[in-house]
């Protein structure tokens, strides 16, 4: 891994870890939830700085289907991140309690409830669309090359469990606000909760990679056809 790419990789990994912890809500305590939210905000800002070239390149080049879809995913994720962070600050009971939000608290609470599930899904798709870049980092590690097929099998098994975890954790019900309060089992070990959400993330990451591969193939076919 090139030195200039290490900060990007570390930032992305940390954001993924913090996102998983944030999905646990009050299982880690409200204060820690808010602290992690602030850490995510700082990592998010750092992420924007590290990838500033992406913004500079938006108006350049040709927009084929793959690039259109990837750019759309990126902007939707950006919007969801901003919406979630703003709503979190407005609802803060600890770090930003001085703000004292009084009006529209119910609507903001519902936004803060539903948006994380959309953000989690879109962030996982985003990871899948950029999986080739992740593989470029991983291929630098010789040890991983020797167990590539084993890892692939594990990933598919985990993603299969992710389908069950979607139902178990009522993921879509929260996304569409069919459930408007978070129901948590405080007797459940937090690692089980995180493992379920990690499986869901793996599932949507694979879906994102698969869709990216399909769009890449379509792009390649059209390009080759145009050259004949």
CSV table of C-alpha atoms in Angstrom, one decimal:
chain,number,residue,atom,x,y,z
A,1,UNK,CA,0.0,0.0,0.0
A,2,UNK,CA,1.4,3.3,-1.0
A,3,UNK,CA,2.1,5.8,1.8
A,4,UNK,CA,-0.3,8.4,0.4
A,5,UNK,CA,-3.2,5.8,0.4
A,6,UNK,CA,-2.7,4.7,4.0
A,7,UNK,CA,-4.6,7.7,5.6
A,8,UNK,CA,-7.5,7.0,3.2
A,9,UNK,CA,-7.6,3.3,4.1
A,10,UNK,CA,-7.3,3.9,7.8
A,11,UNK,CA,-10.0,6.5,7.7
A,12,UNK,CA,-12.4,4.3,5.8
A,13,UNK,CA,-11.8,1.3,8.2
A,14,UNK,CA,-12.4,3.5,11.2
A,15,UNK,CA,-15.6,5.0,9.7
A,16,UNK,CA,-16.9,1.4,9.1
A,17,UNK,CA,-16.1,0.4,12.7
A,18,UNK,CA,-17.7,3.5,14.2
A,19,UNK,CA,-20.8,3.0,12.0
A,20,UNK,CA,-21.3,-0.5,13.3
A,21,UNK,CA,-21.0,0.7,16.9
A,22,UNK,CA,-23.4,3.6,16.2
A,23,UNK,CA,-26.1,1.1,15.1
A,24,UNK,CA,-26.1,-0.3,18.6
A,25,UNK,CA,-27.8,2.8,19.9
A,26,UNK,CA,-28.1,2.9,23.7
A,27,UNK,CA,-26.6,-0.6,24.1
A,28,UNK,CA,-23.4,1.3,24.6
A,29,UNK,CA,-25.0,4.1,26.5
A,30,UNK,CA,-26.3,7.4,25.3
A,31,UNK,CA,-23.2,9.3,26.2
A,32,UNK,CA,-20.9,6.9,24.3
A,33,UNK,CA,-23.4,7.0,21.4
A,34,UNK,CA,-23.0,10.7,21.1
A,35,UNK,CA,-19.2,10.6,21.5
A,36,UNK,CA,-19.0,8.0,18.7
A,37,UNK,CA,-21.3,10.3,16.7
A,38,UNK,CA,-18.8,13.1,17.1
A,39,UNK,CA,-15.9,10.8,16.2
A,40,UNK,CA,-17.9,9.9,13.0
A,41,UNK,CA,-18.3,13.6,12.2
A,42,UNK,CA,-14.6,14.2,12.5
A,43,UNK,CA,-13.8,11.1,10.4
A,44,UNK,CA,-16.4,12.2,7.9
A,45,UNK,CA,-14.8,15.7,7.5
A,46,UNK,CA,-11.4,14.1,7.2
A,47,UNK,CA,-12.7,11.7,4.6
A,48,UNK,CA,-14.0,14.7,2.5
A,49,UNK,CA,-10.5,16.3,2.7
A,50,UNK,CA,-8.7,13.2,1.7
A,51,UNK,CA,-10.9,12.6,-1.3
A,52,UNK,CA,-11.1,16.2,-2.4
A,53,UNK,CA,-9.9,15.2,-5.9
A,54,UNK,CA,-13.2,13.4,-6.3
A,55,UNK,CA,-15.1,16.6,-6.1
A,56,UNK,CA,-12.7,18.3,-8.5
A,57,UNK,CA,-13.2,15.6,-11.0
A,58,UNK,CA,-17.1,15.6,-11.0
A,59,UNK,CA,-17.4,17.9,-14.0
A,60,UNK,CA,-14.6,16.1,-16.0
A,61,UNK,CA,-14.9,13.0,-18.2
A,62,UNK,CA,-17.7,11.0,-19.7
A,63,UNK,CA,-20.6,9.8,-17.6
A,64,UNK,CA,-21.4,6.1,-18.4
A,65,UNK,CA,-24.0,4.1,-16.5
A,66,UNK,CA,-21.5,2.8,-13.9
A,67,UNK,CA,-20.1,6.3,-13.1
A,68,UNK,CA,-23.6,7.8,-13.0
A,69,UNK,CA,-24.7,5.1,-10.5
A,70,UNK,CA,-21.6,5.4,-8.4
A,71,UNK,CA,-21.8,9.2,-8.3
A,72,UNK,CA,-25.5,9.0,-7.4
A,73,UNK,CA,-24.7,6.5,-4.5
A,74,UNK,CA,-21.9,8.8,-3.3
A,75,UNK,CA,-24.1,11.9,-3.2
A,76,UNK,CA,-27.0,10.1,-1.5
A,77,UNK,CA,-24.6,8.8,1.1
A,78,UNK,CA,-23.2,12.3,1.6
A,79,UNK,CA,-26.8,13.7,2.1
A,80,UNK,CA,-27.7,11.0,4.5
A,81,UNK,CA,-24.5,11.5,6.6
A,82,UNK,CA,-25.2,15.2,6.8
A,83,UNK,CA,-28.9,14.7,7.7
A,84,UNK,CA,-28.0,12.1,10.4
A,85,UNK,CA,-25.3,14.3,12.0
A,86,UNK,CA,-27.4,17.4,12.1
A,87,UNK,CA,-30.4,15.6,13.6
A,88,UNK,CA,-28.1,13.9,16.1
A,89,UNK,CA,-26.7,17.3,17.3
A,90,UNK,CA,-30.2,18.7,17.6
A,91,UNK,CA,-31.3,15.7,19.7
A,92,UNK,CA,-28.2,15.6,21.8
A,93,UNK,CA,-28.8,15.2,25.6
A,94,UNK,CA,-25.1,15.3,26.6
A,95,UNK,CA,-22.5,16.9,24.3
A,96,UNK,CA,-24.9,19.5,22.9
A,97,UNK,CA,-27.5,19.7,25.6
A,98,UNK,CA,-27.0,23.4,25.8
A,99,UNK,CA,-28.9,23.7,22.4
A,100,UNK,CA,-32.2,22.9,24.1
A,101,UNK,CA,-34.3,21.8,21.1
A,102,UNK,CA,-38.0,22.3,22.0
A,103,UNK,CA,-39.9,22.3,18.7
A,104,UNK,CA,-40.2,19.6,16.0
A,105,UNK,CA,-38.5,17.1,18.2
A,106,UNK,CA,-40.8,14.3,17.2
A,107,UNK,CA,-40.1,14.7,13.5
A,108,UNK,CA,-36.3,15.1,14.1
A,109,UNK,CA,-36.3,11.9,16.2
A,110,UNK,CA,-38.0,10.0,13.4
A,111,UNK,CA,-35.5,11.3,11.0
A,112,UNK,CA,-32.7,10.2,13.3
A,113,UNK,CA,-34.3,6.8,13.7
A,114,UNK,CA,-34.9,6.0,10.0
A,115,UNK,CA,-31.8,7.6,8.3
A,116,UNK,CA,-29.2,5.3,9.9
A,117,UNK,CA,-30.7,2.3,8.3
A,118,UNK,CA,-30.8,4.0,4.9
A,119,UNK,CA,-27.2,5.2,5.5
A,120,UNK,CA,-26.0,1.8,6.6
A,121,UNK,CA,-27.5,0.2,3.4
A,122,UNK,CA,-26.1,2.9,1.1
A,123,UNK,CA,-22.7,2.9,2.8
A,124,UNK,CA,-22.5,-0.9,2.3
A,125,UNK,CA,-23.4,-0.5,-1.4
A,126,UNK,CA,-20.8,2.3,-1.6
A,127,UNK,CA,-18.2,-0.1,-0.2
A,128,UNK,CA,-19.2,-2.7,-2.7
A,129,UNK,CA,-18.9,-0.3,-5.7
A,130,UNK,CA,-15.4,0.6,-4.5
A,131,UNK,CA,-14.4,-2.9,-3.6
A,132,UNK,CA,-11.7,-3.1,-6.4
A,133,UNK,CA,-9.9,-0.3,-4.6
A,134,UNK,CA,-10.1,-2.3,-1.4
A,135,UNK,CA,-8.7,-5.4,-3.1
A,136,UNK,CA,-5.8,-3.3,-4.4
A,137,UNK,CA,-4.9,-2.6,-0.8
A,138,UNK,CA,-5.4,-6.2,0.3
A,139,UNK,CA,-3.3,-7.7,-2.5
A,140,UNK,CA,-0.3,-5.9,-1.1
A,141,UNK,CA,-0.6,-8.4,1.8
A,142,UNK,CA,0.9,-11.7,0.6
A,143,UNK,CA,-0.7,-13.6,3.5
A,144,UNK,CA,-4.2,-12.7,2.2
A,145,UNK,CA,-3.4,-14.0,-1.3
A,146,UNK,CA,-2.7,-17.5,0.1
A,147,UNK,CA,-6.2,-17.7,1.8
A,148,UNK,CA,-8.1,-15.7,-0.8
A,149,UNK,CA,-10.5,-18.6,-1.7
A,150,UNK,CA,-11.1,-19.4,2.0
A,151,UNK,CA,-12.0,-15.8,2.7
A,152,UNK,CA,-14.3,-15.7,-0.3
A,153,UNK,CA,-16.2,-18.7,1.0
A,154,UNK,CA,-16.5,-17.2,4.5
A,155,UNK,CA,-17.8,-13.9,2.9
A,156,UNK,CA,-20.6,-15.8,1.0
A,157,UNK,CA,-21.6,-17.7,4.1
A,158,UNK,CA,-21.7,-14.5,6.2
A,159,UNK,CA,-23.8,-12.7,3.5
A,160,UNK,CA,-26.2,-15.6,3.5
A,161,UNK,CA,-26.7,-15.2,7.2
A,162,UNK,CA,-27.1,-11.4,6.5
A,163,UNK,CA,-30.4,-12.2,4.8
A,164,UNK,CA,-31.7,-13.8,8.0
A,165,UNK,CA,-30.2,-10.9,10.1
A,166,UNK,CA,-32.3,-8.4,8.0
A,167,UNK,CA,-35.4,-10.1,9.1
A,168,UNK,CA,-34.2,-10.7,12.7
A,169,UNK,CA,-33.3,-7.1,13.2
A,170,UNK,CA,-36.4,-5.8,11.5
A,171,UNK,CA,-34.1,-3.7,9.2
A,172,UNK,CA,-36.7,-2.7,6.6
A,173,UNK,CA,-39.4,-1.9,9.2
A,174,UNK,CA,-37.1,0.7,10.7
A,175,UNK,CA,-36.1,2.1,7.3
A,176,UNK,CA,-39.7,2.8,6.4
A,177,UNK,CA,-40.7,3.8,10.0
A,178,UNK,CA,-43.2,0.9,10.4
A,179,UNK,CA,-41.6,0.7,13.8
A,180,UNK,CA,-41.0,4.2,15.3
A,181,UNK,CA,-39.2,3.2,18.5
A,182,UNK,CA,-36.0,1.2,18.8
A,183,UNK,CA,-36.6,-2.0,20.8
A,184,UNK,CA,-33.4,-3.5,22.2
A,185,UNK,CA,-32.6,-6.5,24.3
A,186,UNK,CA,-30.3,-5.3,26.9
A,187,UNK,CA,-29.5,-8.8,28.0
A,188,UNK,CA,-28.1,-9.7,24.6
A,189,UNK,CA,-24.3,-9.5,24.3
A,190,UNK,CA,-23.4,-6.5,22.2
A,191,UNK,CA,-21.1,-8.6,20.1
A,192,UNK,CA,-24.0,-10.6,18.8
A,193,UNK,CA,-25.8,-7.4,17.7
A,194,UNK,CA,-22.7,-6.1,15.9
A,195,UNK,CA,-22.1,-9.5,14.2
A,196,UNK,CA,-25.7,-9.4,12.8
A,197,UNK,CA,-25.1,-5.9,11.4
A,198,UNK,CA,-21.7,-6.9,10.1
A,199,UNK,CA,-23.4,-9.7,8.2
A,200,UNK,CA,-25.9,-7.3,6.7
A,201,UNK,CA,-23.1,-5.0,5.7
A,202,UNK,CA,-21.3,-7.8,4.0
A,203,UNK,CA,-24.5,-8.8,2.2
A,204,UNK,CA,-25.1,-5.3,0.8
A,205,UNK,CA,-21.4,-4.9,0.0
A,206,UNK,CA,-21.5,-8.0,-2.2
A,207,UNK,CA,-24.7,-6.7,-3.8
A,208,UNK,CA,-22.9,-3.4,-4.6
A,209,UNK,CA,-19.9,-5.2,-6.0
A,210,UNK,CA,-22.2,-7.5,-8.1
A,211,UNK,CA,-24.1,-4.5,-9.5
A,212,UNK,CA,-20.8,-2.7,-10.2
A,213,UNK,CA,-19.5,-5.8,-12.1
A,214,UNK,CA,-22.7,-5.9,-14.2
A,215,UNK,CA,-22.5,-2.2,-15.1
A,216,UNK,CA,-18.7,-2.6,-15.8
A,217,UNK,CA,-19.4,-5.4,-18.2
A,218,UNK,CA,-22.1,-3.4,-20.0
A,219,UNK,CA,-19.7,-0.5,-20.3
A,220,UNK,CA,-17.0,-2.8,-21.7
A,221,UNK,CA,-19.4,-4.4,-24.2
A,222,UNK,CA,-20.6,-1.0,-25.5
A,223,UNK,CA,-17.0,0.2,-25.7
A,224,UNK,CA,-15.8,-2.8,-27.6
A,225,UNK,CA,-18.8,-2.7,-29.9
A,226,UNK,CA,-18.1,0.9,-30.7
A,227,UNK,CA,-14.6,0.1,-31.7
A,228,UNK,CA,-15.5,-2.6,-34.1
